[in-house]
Amino acid sequence: MRIAFARPAATDATVTDSDAPTNGSDSDDPSRLRTLDEPTHAEAADHVEAAIDRGDLVTLFGRCTVRYEGRAASTLGPGDRHVMLKPDGAALVHTDEGQQPVNWQPPGGTHEARVEGDHLLVCCRRETPSEVIAVRFERIVQASAFAVSDAETLTLSGTEEDLKRRILDDPAVVESSFQPLATERDTPAGAVDIYGEDADGRPVVLELKRRRVGPDAVSQLHRYVDAVERDLHADVRVRGVLVAPSITDRARRLLAERGLEFVPLEPEPTAPDGDSLVE
Amino acid sequence: MRIAFARPAATDATVTDSDAPTNGSDSDDPSRLRTLDEPTHAEAADHVEAAIDRGDLVTLFGRCTVRYEGRAASTLGPGDRHVMLKPDGAALVHTDEGQQPVNWQPPGGTHEARVEGDHLLVCCRRETPSEVIAVRFERIVQASAFAVSDAETLTLSGTEEDLKRRILDDPAVVESSFQPLATERDTPAGAVDIYGEDADGRPVVLELKRRRVGPDAVSQLHRYVDAVERDLHADVRVRGVLVAPSITDRARRLLAERGLEFVPLEPEPTAPDGDSLVE
DNA sequence: AGCTATATGTCGCAG
DNA sequence: CTGCGACGTATAGCT
């Protein structure tokens, strides 16, 4: 603990919420940060429980083990890690490496912190499917709680949706006289990205991908073309066109075997790079 | 800042690393935690830069905007968020919701923190592909650095690998007299999970999935069966069997259309649930 | 709640 | 490095 003089005797006595030796801000400080450095397990448990109740985002630095059981099961021996508990029920355990958490829990679950023997136990549960993460801290270096408020939503470009718009805006980028008739056209095999007709009036199925495609995309297109041909149950041959920035060799071979086509196209026109994010 | 008396005059004067008003631990304290609460931008910049140089895992709480440009591009307006910079070059920006970061950078990149106007700019770059995240803080509530050490690796069970072992241990779980001949057998379409022969000596291709399968898995199996049939270029018909816990209706239909088969099997025998993670 | 497809997917492994 | 497939994938949209 940072404010040692304010700490109760290091018994396992429960620390009352409002009297807890949080620091960094008064309880009505707009910063909404509450931090404990090197707390006892009991202090940390109270701190975390109170933060969860308030709806704060909680972080914990410390040495811990992790066990998971649910769709699969895992164990992780002792090490220094960072744990994040989100107010929406999500939980993340990060090591020093990797973009992905070593263990996690999706949103919708519940968090719980309590002392268990000589450990702080942080438990994150969810149902459907029933899953649990148990994080056992032998030492907590820092426990922070922050009342995060974020009204903004991400604006993203360069997606498959952008590629779709680009084609609908100017169908000629696919092929001259291509005419889109429907998007998300339903078939027994699933929804077709763009369905239309070529210059000769033949049906065309487009499958769009925002990036370089492999064999899986070819199979997907193949399924749709098959399904539409059955659907029309006429003797017309349905064209299948994969639209993506590029294609791998194996995918191109597969495409040829199945009589399908490829049109190279980026989600967005390649701009003569303008402003950079940092000057 | 928490330790106000230790802080230099709040000019933009650079804070010397070793004299920086970190707290929570001395520089050689084994806890290896260094935290600043409500630092100035200049203080935070120095703190973060020093932590990156040391190879610490860095976290930042505060109000910021985020811009990303690379494979795609995005912008995110001002809000309270949590930023994590890992020593391996990974970066994560988390809001109060979702398991996934709202913005991120995979490992391998470089981090940088500096004052830019009235903001703290945290920049995370990587090459191949060239990508940048720029996080601009208007306010930093807390900046922590922790020398994370984690020697352990995750032990995971219930994977496709477990399913494969289960079949190789006792091929009869697939079908009586099924005989595995190879795993990862190479074909022009990719590697087959398990290749073998049935009681009649006919070639069998197994595709394994650790969980319920949809149409994509059927297509994958179909590709492999096609490829093996061409490969053998004999007139033998190759059987294709999807092995997974369960299958969706549409996938089952697709499977039937292509003359393929399904065998229900879990990655691990369903145990009469033993010890729970918490008692 | 289940099904389907996308994703700045990430990650690991092989060529 | 690219290619390819698995992943406790997560996430969104739709029935």
Coordinates of C-alpha atoms (C1' of nucleotides) in Angstrom, one line a residue:
Chain A
M1 CA 0.0 0.0 0.0
R2 CA 1.2 3.4 -0.8
I3 CA -0.4 5.2 2.2
A4 CA 1.0 2.9 4.8
F5 CA 0.0 5.0 7.7
A6 CA -3.6 4.8 6.7
R7 CA -3.6 1.1 6.5
P8 CA -5.3 -1.0 9.1
A9 CA -3.1 -3.6 10.9
A10 CA -2.3 -6.3 8.3
T11 CA -4.7 -8.8 9.8
D12 CA -7.3 -10.2 7.5
A13 CA -9.7 -7.7 8.9
T14 CA -12.2 -6.5 6.2
V15 CA -11.6 -3.0 5.1
T16 CA -14.8 -1.0 5.0
D17 CA -15.6 0.4 1.5
S18 CA -15.9 4.0 2.3
D19 CA -13.0 4.0 4.7
A20 CA -10.8 2.0 2.4
P21 CA -7.4 3.7 2.0
T22 CA -7.9 4.5 -1.7
N23 CA -5.9 7.3 -3.0
G24 CA -5.3 9.3 -6.1
S25 CA -8.7 11.1 -5.8
D26 CA -11.4 11.9 -3.4
S27 CA -14.6 9.8 -3.9
D28 CA -16.3 12.7 -5.8
D29 CA -13.2 13.7 -7.7
P30 CA -14.2 13.8 -11.4
S31 CA -11.1 11.8 -12.2
R32 CA -12.8 8.7 -10.8
L33 CA -9.6 6.8 -10.2
R34 CA -9.1 4.7 -7.2
T35 CA -5.8 2.9 -6.8
L36 CA -4.1 0.7 -4.2
D37 CA -0.4 -0.1 -4.4
E38 CA 0.7 -3.3 -2.8
P39 CA -2.5 -3.8 -0.9
T40 CA -3.2 -6.8 1.3
H41 CA -5.4 -9.4 -0.2
A42 CA -8.3 -8.3 2.0
E43 CA -7.9 -4.7 0.9
A44 CA -7.7 -5.7 -2.7
A45 CA -10.8 -7.9 -2.5
D46 CA -12.8 -5.0 -1.0
H47 CA -11.4 -2.6 -3.4
V48 CA -12.2 -4.7 -6.4
E49 CA -15.7 -5.7 -5.2
A50 CA -16.6 -2.1 -4.6
A51 CA -15.3 -1.1 -8.0
I52 CA -17.3 -3.8 -9.7
D53 CA -20.4 -2.7 -7.9
R54 CA -19.8 0.9 -9.0
G55 CA -19.4 -0.3 -12.6
D56 CA -15.8 0.7 -12.8
L57 CA -13.2 -0.8 -15.1
V58 CA -10.8 -2.6 -12.8
T59 CA -7.1 -3.5 -13.4
L60 CA -4.8 -5.7 -11.4
F61 CA -1.1 -6.1 -11.6
G62 CA 0.5 -9.0 -9.8
R63 CA 1.8 -12.5 -9.6
C64 CA -0.9 -15.1 -10.2
T65 CA -2.0 -18.4 -11.6
V66 CA -4.9 -18.9 -13.9
R67 CA -7.3 -21.7 -14.4
Y68 CA -10.0 -21.9 -17.0
E69 CA -12.8 -24.4 -17.7
G70 CA -15.5 -24.2 -20.2
R71 CA -15.6 -24.9 -24.0
A72 CA -12.0 -26.1 -23.4
A73 CA -9.8 -26.1 -20.3
S74 CA -6.5 -24.6 -19.4
T75 CA -4.0 -24.0 -16.6
L76 CA -1.3 -21.4 -16.3
G77 CA 1.5 -21.5 -13.7
P78 CA 2.6 -18.5 -11.6
G79 CA 3.8 -15.4 -13.3
D80 CA 3.4 -11.6 -13.4
R81 CA 0.3 -10.6 -15.3
H82 CA -2.2 -7.8 -15.9
V83 CA -5.9 -8.5 -15.3
M84 CA -8.7 -6.3 -16.6
L85 CA -12.3 -6.6 -15.4
K86 CA -14.8 -4.6 -17.5
P87 CA -18.1 -3.4 -16.3
D88 CA -19.8 -5.4 -19.1
G89 CA -18.6 -8.6 -17.7
A90 CA -15.6 -9.1 -19.9
A91 CA -12.3 -10.2 -18.4
L92 CA -8.8 -10.3 -19.8
V93 CA -5.5 -11.7 -18.5
H94 CA -2.5 -10.4 -20.3
T95 CA 1.1 -11.5 -20.1
D96 CA 4.1 -9.5 -21.3
E97 CA 3.7 -11.0 -24.8
G98 CA 1.1 -11.1 -27.5
Q99 CA -1.8 -9.1 -28.6
Q100 CA -4.2 -11.7 -27.4
P101 CA -4.9 -12.3 -23.7
V102 CA -3.6 -15.6 -22.4
N103 CA -7.0 -16.1 -20.7
W104 CA -10.2 -14.2 -21.0
Q105 CA -14.0 -14.1 -20.6
P106 CA -16.4 -12.6 -23.1
P107 CA -18.8 -9.8 -22.0
G108 CA -22.0 -10.9 -20.2
G109 CA -20.3 -12.7 -17.3
T110 CA -20.0 -11.7 -13.6
H111 CA -16.9 -10.9 -11.6
E112 CA -16.1 -11.7 -8.1
A113 CA -13.1 -11.1 -5.8
R114 CA -12.4 -12.6 -2.4
V115 CA -9.7 -13.9 -0.2
E116 CA -9.2 -17.6 -0.4
G117 CA -6.5 -18.9 2.0
D118 CA -3.4 -16.9 1.3
H119 CA -4.5 -15.8 -2.1
L120 CA -6.8 -13.2 -3.7
L121 CA -9.2 -15.1 -5.9
V122 CA -10.7 -13.3 -8.8
C123 CA -13.5 -15.4 -10.5
C124 CA -15.1 -14.6 -13.8
R125 CA -18.2 -16.7 -14.7
R126 CA -20.6 -16.8 -17.6
E127 CA -23.4 -19.2 -18.7
T128 CA -24.3 -20.6 -22.1
P129 CA -21.8 -21.9 -22.4
S130 CA -20.9 -22.3 -18.8
E131 CA -17.4 -21.1 -18.3
V132 CA -15.2 -19.9 -15.4
I133 CA -11.8 -18.3 -15.1
A134 CA -10.1 -18.4 -11.7
V135 CA -7.2 -16.0 -11.2
R136 CA -5.3 -16.6 -7.9
F137 CA -3.0 -13.8 -6.9
E138 CA -0.2 -14.5 -4.4
R139 CA 0.8 -10.9 -4.6
I140 CA -1.0 -7.8 -5.9
V141 CA 1.3 -5.0 -6.9
Q142 CA -1.4 -2.5 -8.0
A143 CA -5.2 -2.5 -8.0
S144 CA -6.8 0.3 -9.9
A145 CA -10.5 1.2 -10.6
F146 CA -11.5 3.8 -13.2
A147 CA -15.0 5.0 -14.0
V148 CA -14.6 4.9 -17.8
S149 CA -17.1 6.8 -19.9
D150 CA -16.9 6.4 -23.6
A151 CA -19.8 7.7 -25.8
E152 CA -17.9 7.5 -29.1
T153 CA -18.1 4.7 -31.6
L154 CA -15.3 3.7 -34.0
T155 CA -15.4 4.9 -37.6
L156 CA -13.8 2.3 -39.8
S157 CA -13.0 2.3 -43.5
G158 CA -11.5 -0.2 -45.8
T159 CA -14.0 -2.9 -45.0
E160 CA -15.9 -5.4 -47.2
E161 CA -18.9 -3.1 -46.8
D162 CA -16.8 -0.3 -48.5
L163 CA -16.0 -2.7 -51.3
K164 CA -19.7 -3.5 -51.8
R165 CA -20.5 0.2 -51.9
R166 CA -17.8 0.8 -54.4
I167 CA -19.2 -1.8 -56.7
L168 CA -22.8 -0.7 -56.3
D169 CA -21.8 2.9 -57.0
D170 CA -20.0 1.9 -60.2
P171 CA -20.7 -1.7 -61.3
A172 CA -18.4 -1.3 -64.2
V173 CA -15.4 -1.7 -61.9
V174 CA -16.3 -5.4 -61.9
E175 CA -17.1 -5.7 -65.6
S176 CA -18.6 -3.4 -68.2
S177 CA -22.4 -3.7 -68.3
F178 CA -22.5 -5.7 -65.0
Q179 CA -25.9 -4.9 -63.4
P180 CA -26.4 -5.6 -59.7
L181 CA -29.9 -6.9 -59.0
A182 CA -29.7 -7.7 -55.2
T183 CA -27.4 -7.7 -52.3
E184 CA -27.5 -10.4 -49.6
R185 CA -29.7 -12.5 -52.0
D186 CA -30.8 -15.5 -50.0
T187 CA -30.0 -19.0 -51.2
P188 CA -30.2 -22.4 -49.6
A189 CA -26.4 -22.1 -49.1
G190 CA -26.5 -18.7 -47.5
A191 CA -26.7 -15.0 -48.5
V192 CA -24.9 -13.9 -51.7
D193 CA -23.0 -10.7 -51.4
I194 CA -24.1 -9.2 -54.7
Y195 CA -26.3 -10.9 -57.3
G196 CA -26.7 -9.5 -60.8
E197 CA -26.6 -10.0 -64.5
D198 CA -23.8 -9.6 -67.1
A199 CA -24.1 -8.0 -70.6
D200 CA -25.6 -11.2 -72.0
G201 CA -28.2 -11.4 -69.2
R202 CA -26.5 -14.3 -67.5
P203 CA -26.9 -14.5 -63.7
V204 CA -23.7 -13.5 -61.8
V205 CA -22.8 -14.2 -58.2
L206 CA -20.2 -11.9 -56.6
E207 CA -18.3 -12.9 -53.5
L208 CA -16.5 -9.9 -52.0
K209 CA -13.4 -10.0 -49.8
R210 CA -11.6 -7.0 -48.3
R211 CA -8.2 -8.7 -48.6
R212 CA -6.2 -11.3 -50.5
V213 CA -8.2 -14.5 -50.7
G214 CA -7.3 -18.2 -50.3
P215 CA -9.1 -21.5 -51.0
D216 CA -11.8 -20.9 -48.5
A217 CA -13.2 -18.0 -50.4
V218 CA -13.3 -20.0 -53.6
S219 CA -15.3 -22.8 -51.8
Q220 CA -17.6 -20.2 -50.4
L221 CA -18.3 -18.8 -53.9
H222 CA -18.7 -22.3 -55.2
R223 CA -21.4 -23.1 -52.7
Y224 CA -23.3 -20.0 -53.6
V225 CA -23.1 -20.6 -57.4
D226 CA -24.2 -24.2 -56.9
A227 CA -27.1 -23.1 -54.8
V228 CA -28.3 -20.4 -57.2
E229 CA -28.1 -22.8 -60.1
R230 CA -30.3 -25.3 -58.2
D231 CA -32.5 -22.4 -57.2
L232 CA -33.1 -21.2 -60.8
H233 CA -33.4 -24.9 -61.8
A234 CA -33.2 -23.7 -65.4
D235 CA -30.5 -24.7 -67.7
V236 CA -28.7 -21.4 -67.5
R237 CA -25.1 -21.5 -66.3
V238 CA -24.5 -19.1 -63.3
R239 CA -21.2 -17.2 -63.3
G240 CA -19.3 -16.9 -60.1
V241 CA -16.9 -14.0 -59.6
L242 CA -14.6 -13.5 -56.7
V243 CA -13.8 -9.8 -56.1
A244 CA -10.8 -9.1 -53.9
P245 CA -7.5 -7.2 -53.9
S246 CA -5.6 -10.4 -54.9
I247 CA -5.6 -14.2 -54.8
T248 CA -3.2 -17.0 -53.9
D249 CA -2.0 -19.5 -56.4
R250 CA -3.8 -22.4 -55.0
A251 CA -7.0 -20.5 -54.8
R252 CA -6.6 -19.4 -58.4
R253 CA -6.1 -23.1 -59.4
L254 CA -9.2 -24.1 -57.5
L255 CA -11.1 -21.2 -59.1
A256 CA -10.1 -22.4 -62.6
E257 CA -11.1 -26.1 -61.8
R258 CA -14.6 -24.9 -60.9
G259 CA -15.0 -22.5 -63.8
L260 CA -15.1 -19.5 -61.6
E261 CA -13.6 -16.0 -62.1
F262 CA -11.5 -13.4 -60.3
V263 CA -11.6 -9.7 -60.5
P264 CA -9.0 -7.7 -58.6
L265 CA -10.4 -4.8 -56.7
E266 CA -9.5 -2.9 -53.5
P267 CA -12.1 -1.9 -50.9
E268 CA -11.1 1.7 -51.6
P269 CA -9.4 3.5 -54.5
T270 CA -5.7 3.7 -53.7
A271 CA -5.3 7.3 -52.6
P272 CA -2.1 9.4 -53.2
D273 CA -1.4 9.2 -49.5
G274 CA -2.5 12.5 -48.0
D275 CA -2.2 13.5 -44.3
S276 CA -0.3 11.3 -42.0
L277 CA -1.4 10.5 -38.5
V278 CA 1.6 12.3 -37.1
E279 CA 3.6 15.1 -38.7
Chain B
M1 CA 0.4 13.8 -9.5
R2 CA 0.2 12.2 -6.2
I3 CA 3.5 13.3 -4.7
A4 CA 3.0 16.9 -5.4
F5 CA 5.9 18.1 -3.2
A6 CA 8.3 15.9 -5.2
R7 CA 7.3 17.3 -8.5
P8 CA 9.3 19.9 -10.3
A9 CA 7.5 23.2 -11.2
A10 CA 4.7 22.3 -13.6
T11 CA 6.5 23.8 -16.5
D12 CA 7.2 21.7 -19.5
A13 CA 10.7 21.0 -18.1
T14 CA 11.8 17.5 -18.8
V15 CA 11.7 15.2 -15.9
T16 CA 14.9 13.3 -15.5
D17 CA 14.4 9.5 -15.5
S18 CA 16.1 8.6 -12.3
D19 CA 14.7 11.7 -10.5
A20 CA 11.2 11.3 -11.9
P21 CA 8.6 11.4 -9.2
T22 CA 7.6 7.8 -9.5
N23 CA 6.1 6.2 -6.5
G24 CA 5.0 2.9 -5.2
S25 CA 8.5 1.5 -5.2
D26 CA 12.2 2.5 -5.2
S27 CA 13.9 1.9 -8.5
D28 CA 15.4 -1.4 -7.3
D29 CA 12.4 -2.6 -5.4
P30 CA 11.6 -6.1 -6.7
S31 CA 8.0 -5.1 -7.2
R32 CA 9.2 -3.1 -10.3
L33 CA 6.1 -0.9 -10.4
R34 CA 6.3 2.7 -11.3
T35 CA 3.1 4.8 -11.3
L36 CA 2.2 8.4 -11.9
D37 CA -1.2 9.7 -11.0
E38 CA -2.5 12.7 -12.9
P39 CA 0.9 13.5 -14.4
T40 CA 1.6 16.4 -16.7
H41 CA 2.0 15.4 -20.3
A42 CA 5.7 16.0 -20.1
E43 CA 6.0 13.8 -17.1
A44 CA 3.9 11.1 -18.6
A45 CA 6.0 11.2 -21.8
D46 CA 9.2 10.7 -19.9
H47 CA 7.7 8.1 -17.7
V48 CA 6.4 6.1 -20.7
E49 CA 9.6 6.4 -22.8
A50 CA 11.7 5.3 -19.9
A51 CA 9.4 2.3 -19.2
I52 CA 9.5 1.3 -22.9
D53 CA 13.3 1.5 -22.8
R54 CA 13.4 -0.7 -19.7
G55 CA 11.1 -3.2 -21.3
D56 CA 8.2 -2.7 -18.9
L57 CA 4.6 -3.3 -19.7
V58 CA 3.0 0.1 -19.7
T59 CA -0.6 1.1 -19.0
L60 CA -2.3 4.4 -19.3
F61 CA -5.7 5.5 -18.1
G62 CA -7.1 8.7 -19.5
R63 CA -9.2 10.6 -22.0
C64 CA -8.0 10.3 -25.6
T65 CA -8.7 10.1 -29.2
V66 CA -7.4 7.4 -31.5
R67 CA -6.5 7.2 -35.1
Y68 CA -5.4 4.2 -37.0
E69 CA -4.1 3.7 -40.6
G70 CA -2.9 0.5 -42.1
R71 CA -4.7 -2.5 -43.6
A72 CA -7.8 -0.4 -42.9
A73 CA -8.3 3.0 -41.3
S74 CA -10.3 4.3 -38.3
T75 CA -10.9 7.2 -36.1
L76 CA -12.3 7.3 -32.6
G77 CA -13.5 10.5 -30.9
P78 CA -12.6 11.5 -27.3
G79 CA -13.4 9.2 -24.4
D80 CA -12.0 7.5 -21.4
R81 CA -9.9 4.5 -22.3
H82 CA -7.2 2.1 -21.1
V83 CA -4.0 1.8 -23.2
M84 CA -1.5 -1.0 -22.8
L85 CA 1.9 -1.1 -24.4
K86 CA 3.7 -4.4 -24.3
P87 CA 7.5 -4.8 -24.4
D88 CA 7.1 -7.1 -27.5
G89 CA 5.6 -4.1 -29.4
A90 CA 2.0 -5.0 -29.1
A91 CA -0.5 -2.2 -28.2
L92 CA -4.1 -2.3 -27.0
V93 CA -6.7 0.4 -26.6
H94 CA -9.6 -0.8 -24.5
T95 CA -12.9 1.0 -23.8
D96 CA -15.4 0.0 -21.1
E97 CA -17.0 -2.6 -23.4
G98 CA -16.1 -5.7 -25.2
Q99 CA -13.4 -8.3 -25.0
Q100 CA -11.7 -7.0 -28.1
P101 CA -9.7 -3.7 -28.0
V102 CA -11.2 -0.9 -30.0
N103 CA -7.8 -0.3 -31.6
W104 CA -4.6 -2.3 -31.4
Q105 CA -1.3 -3.1 -32.9
P106 CA 0.2 -6.7 -33.1
P107 CA 3.6 -7.5 -31.6
G108 CA 6.7 -6.5 -33.5
G109 CA 6.1 -2.8 -33.6
T110 CA 7.6 0.1 -31.8
H111 CA 6.1 2.5 -29.2
E112 CA 6.8 6.1 -28.8
A113 CA 5.4 8.8 -26.4
R114 CA 5.9 12.5 -26.7
V115 CA 4.2 15.8 -26.0
E116 CA 2.5 17.3 -29.1
G117 CA 0.9 20.6 -28.5
D118 CA -1.4 20.2 -25.5
H119 CA -1.7 16.5 -25.9
L120 CA 0.4 13.4 -25.0
L121 CA 0.9 11.5 -28.2
V122 CA 1.4 7.8 -28.0
C123 CA 2.4 6.3 -31.4
C124 CA 2.6 2.6 -32.2
R125 CA 4.1 1.6 -35.5
R126 CA 4.9 -1.5 -37.4
E127 CA 6.0 -2.4 -40.9
T128 CA 4.8 -5.2 -43.3
P129 CA 2.2 -4.2 -43.4
S130 CA 2.9 -0.5 -42.6
E131 CA 0.5 0.5 -39.8
V132 CA 0.2 3.2 -37.2
I133 CA -1.9 3.9 -34.2
A134 CA -1.9 7.4 -32.8
V135 CA -3.4 7.9 -29.4
R136 CA -3.8 11.5 -28.3
F137 CA -4.4 12.1 -24.6
E138 CA -5.9 15.3 -23.4
R139 CA -5.7 14.0 -19.9
I140 CA -3.8 11.2 -18.2
V141 CA -5.3 9.9 -15.1
Q142 CA -2.7 7.2 -14.4
A143 CA 0.5 6.0 -16.1
S144 CA 1.9 2.7 -14.7
A145 CA 4.9 0.6 -15.7
F146 CA 5.5 -2.9 -14.5
A147 CA 8.4 -5.2 -15.2
V148 CA 6.4 -8.3 -16.0
S149 CA 8.1 -11.6 -15.9
D150 CA 6.3 -14.7 -17.0
A151 CA 8.1 -17.9 -17.7
E152 CA 5.0 -20.1 -17.8
T153 CA 3.2 -21.3 -20.9
L154 CA -0.5 -22.1 -21.1
T155 CA -1.6 -25.7 -21.0
L156 CA -4.7 -26.1 -23.0
S157 CA -7.0 -29.2 -23.5
G158 CA -10.1 -29.8 -25.5
T159 CA -8.4 -28.8 -28.8
E160 CA -8.5 -30.4 -32.3
E161 CA -5.2 -31.9 -31.4
D162 CA -6.9 -33.8 -28.6
L163 CA -9.5 -35.0 -30.9
K164 CA -6.9 -36.3 -33.3
R165 CA -5.1 -38.1 -30.5
R166 CA -8.3 -39.6 -29.4
I167 CA -9.0 -41.1 -32.8
L168 CA -5.4 -42.3 -33.3
D169 CA -5.5 -44.0 -29.9
D170 CA -8.7 -45.8 -30.8
P171 CA -9.7 -45.5 -34.5
A172 CA -12.9 -47.5 -33.8
V173 CA -14.5 -44.3 -32.3
V174 CA -14.8 -43.2 -35.9
E175 CA -15.9 -46.5 -37.3
S176 CA -15.2 -50.1 -36.7
S177 CA -12.1 -51.3 -38.6
F178 CA -11.1 -47.8 -39.6
Q179 CA -7.4 -47.7 -40.1
P180 CA -5.4 -44.5 -40.0
L181 CA -2.5 -44.4 -42.5
A182 CA -1.3 -40.8 -42.2
T183 CA -1.8 -37.5 -40.5
E184 CA -1.4 -34.2 -42.3
R185 CA -1.2 -36.1 -45.6
D186 CA -0.4 -33.6 -48.2
T187 CA -2.6 -33.0 -51.2
P188 CA -2.8 -30.2 -53.8
A189 CA -5.6 -28.7 -51.8
G190 CA -3.8 -28.8 -48.5
A191 CA -3.0 -31.2 -45.6
V192 CA -5.6 -33.8 -44.6
D193 CA -6.1 -34.2 -40.9
I194 CA -6.2 -38.0 -40.9
Y195 CA -6.0 -40.2 -44.0
G196 CA -6.9 -43.9 -43.7
E197 CA -8.8 -46.9 -45.0
D198 CA -12.1 -48.4 -44.1
A199 CA -13.0 -52.1 -43.6
D200 CA -13.3 -52.5 -47.4
G201 CA -10.0 -50.9 -48.1
R202 CA -11.5 -47.7 -49.5
P203 CA -9.6 -44.5 -48.9
V204 CA -11.1 -42.3 -46.2
V205 CA -10.4 -38.6 -45.5
L206 CA -11.2 -37.3 -42.0
E207 CA -11.6 -33.6 -41.3
L208 CA -11.6 -32.9 -37.5
K209 CA -13.2 -30.0 -35.7
R210 CA -13.2 -29.4 -32.0
R211 CA -16.7 -27.8 -32.1
R212 CA -20.0 -27.8 -33.9
V213 CA -19.4 -27.4 -37.6
G214 CA -21.1 -25.3 -40.3
P215 CA -20.9 -25.1 -44.1
D216 CA -17.3 -24.0 -44.2
A217 CA -16.1 -27.2 -42.7
V218 CA -18.1 -29.2 -45.3
S219 CA -16.4 -27.2 -48.1
Q220 CA -13.0 -27.9 -46.6
L221 CA -13.6 -31.6 -46.5
H222 CA -15.0 -31.5 -50.0
R223 CA -11.8 -29.8 -51.3
Y224 CA -9.6 -32.5 -49.7
V225 CA -11.7 -35.4 -51.0
D226 CA -11.6 -33.9 -54.5
A227 CA -7.9 -33.5 -54.3
V228 CA -7.2 -37.0 -53.0
E229 CA -9.4 -38.5 -55.7
R230 CA -7.4 -36.6 -58.4
D231 CA -4.2 -37.6 -56.6
L232 CA -5.0 -41.3 -56.7
H233 CA -6.3 -40.8 -60.3
A234 CA -7.7 -44.3 -60.0
D235 CA -11.4 -45.1 -60.2
V236 CA -11.8 -45.6 -56.5
R237 CA -14.2 -43.4 -54.7
V238 CA -12.8 -41.6 -51.7
R239 CA -14.9 -41.3 -48.6
G240 CA -15.0 -38.0 -46.7
V241 CA -15.9 -38.0 -43.1
L242 CA -16.4 -34.9 -40.9
V243 CA -15.7 -35.6 -37.3
A244 CA -17.0 -33.1 -34.8
P245 CA -19.2 -32.8 -31.8
S246 CA -22.2 -31.7 -33.9
I247 CA -23.3 -30.2 -37.1
T248 CA -25.7 -27.5 -38.3
D249 CA -28.7 -28.4 -40.5
R250 CA -27.4 -26.6 -43.5
A251 CA -24.0 -28.2 -43.2
R252 CA -25.7 -31.6 -43.0
R253 CA -27.6 -30.9 -46.1
L254 CA -24.5 -29.8 -48.0
L255 CA -22.7 -32.9 -46.7
A256 CA -25.5 -35.1 -48.1
E257 CA -25.5 -33.3 -51.5
R258 CA -21.8 -34.1 -51.8
G259 CA -22.0 -37.7 -50.6
L260 CA -20.0 -37.0 -47.5
E261 CA -20.4 -38.3 -44.0
F262 CA -20.6 -37.1 -40.4
V263 CA -19.4 -38.8 -37.2
P264 CA -20.2 -37.1 -33.9
L265 CA -17.3 -37.0 -31.5
E266 CA -16.0 -34.7 -28.8
P267 CA -12.3 -33.8 -28.4
E268 CA -12.4 -35.4 -25.0
P269 CA -14.6 -38.1 -23.3
T270 CA -17.3 -36.3 -21.4
A271 CA -16.1 -36.6 -17.8
P272 CA -18.4 -36.9 -14.8
D273 CA -17.4 -33.4 -13.8
G274 CA -14.7 -33.7 -11.1
D275 CA -13.1 -30.9 -9.3
S276 CA -14.4 -27.4 -9.8
L277 CA -12.1 -24.4 -10.1
V278 CA -13.5 -22.9 -6.9
E279 CA -15.1 -24.9 -4.1
Chain C
dA1 C1' -30.6 -18.8 -28.5
dG2 C1' -28.7 -20.7 -32.8
dC3 C1' -26.8 -19.9 -37.6
dT4 C1' -23.9 -17.6 -40.8
dA5 C1' -20.2 -14.8 -42.3
dT6 C1' -16.7 -11.0 -41.4
dA7 C1' -12.4 -9.4 -39.1
dT8 C1' -7.2 -4.1 -39.2
dG9 C1' -9.1 -11.0 -36.9
dT10 C1' -4.4 -13.2 -34.3
dC11 C1' -1.4 -17.1 -34.0
dG12 C1' 1.5 -20.9 -35.2
dC13 C1' 3.6 -23.7 -38.5
dA14 C1' 5.4 -25.0 -42.8
dG15 C1' 7.6 -24.1 -47.4
Chain D
dC1 C1' 8.5 -13.7 -46.0
dT2 C1' 3.7 -15.9 -47.8
dG3 C1' 0.3 -19.6 -47.4
dC4 C1' -2.8 -22.1 -44.9
dG5 C1' -5.8 -23.5 -41.3
dA6 C1' -7.0 -23.4 -36.2
dC7 C1' -8.9 -20.6 -32.5
dG8 C1' -11.9 -21.3 -25.7
dT9 C1' -11.5 -17.2 -31.9
dA10 C1' -15.0 -12.4 -31.0
dT11 C1' -18.6 -9.7 -33.1
dA12 C1' -22.6 -8.4 -35.8
dG13 C1' -26.8 -9.3 -38.1
dC14 C1' -30.7 -12.0 -38.7
dT15 C1' -34.3 -15.7 -37.7

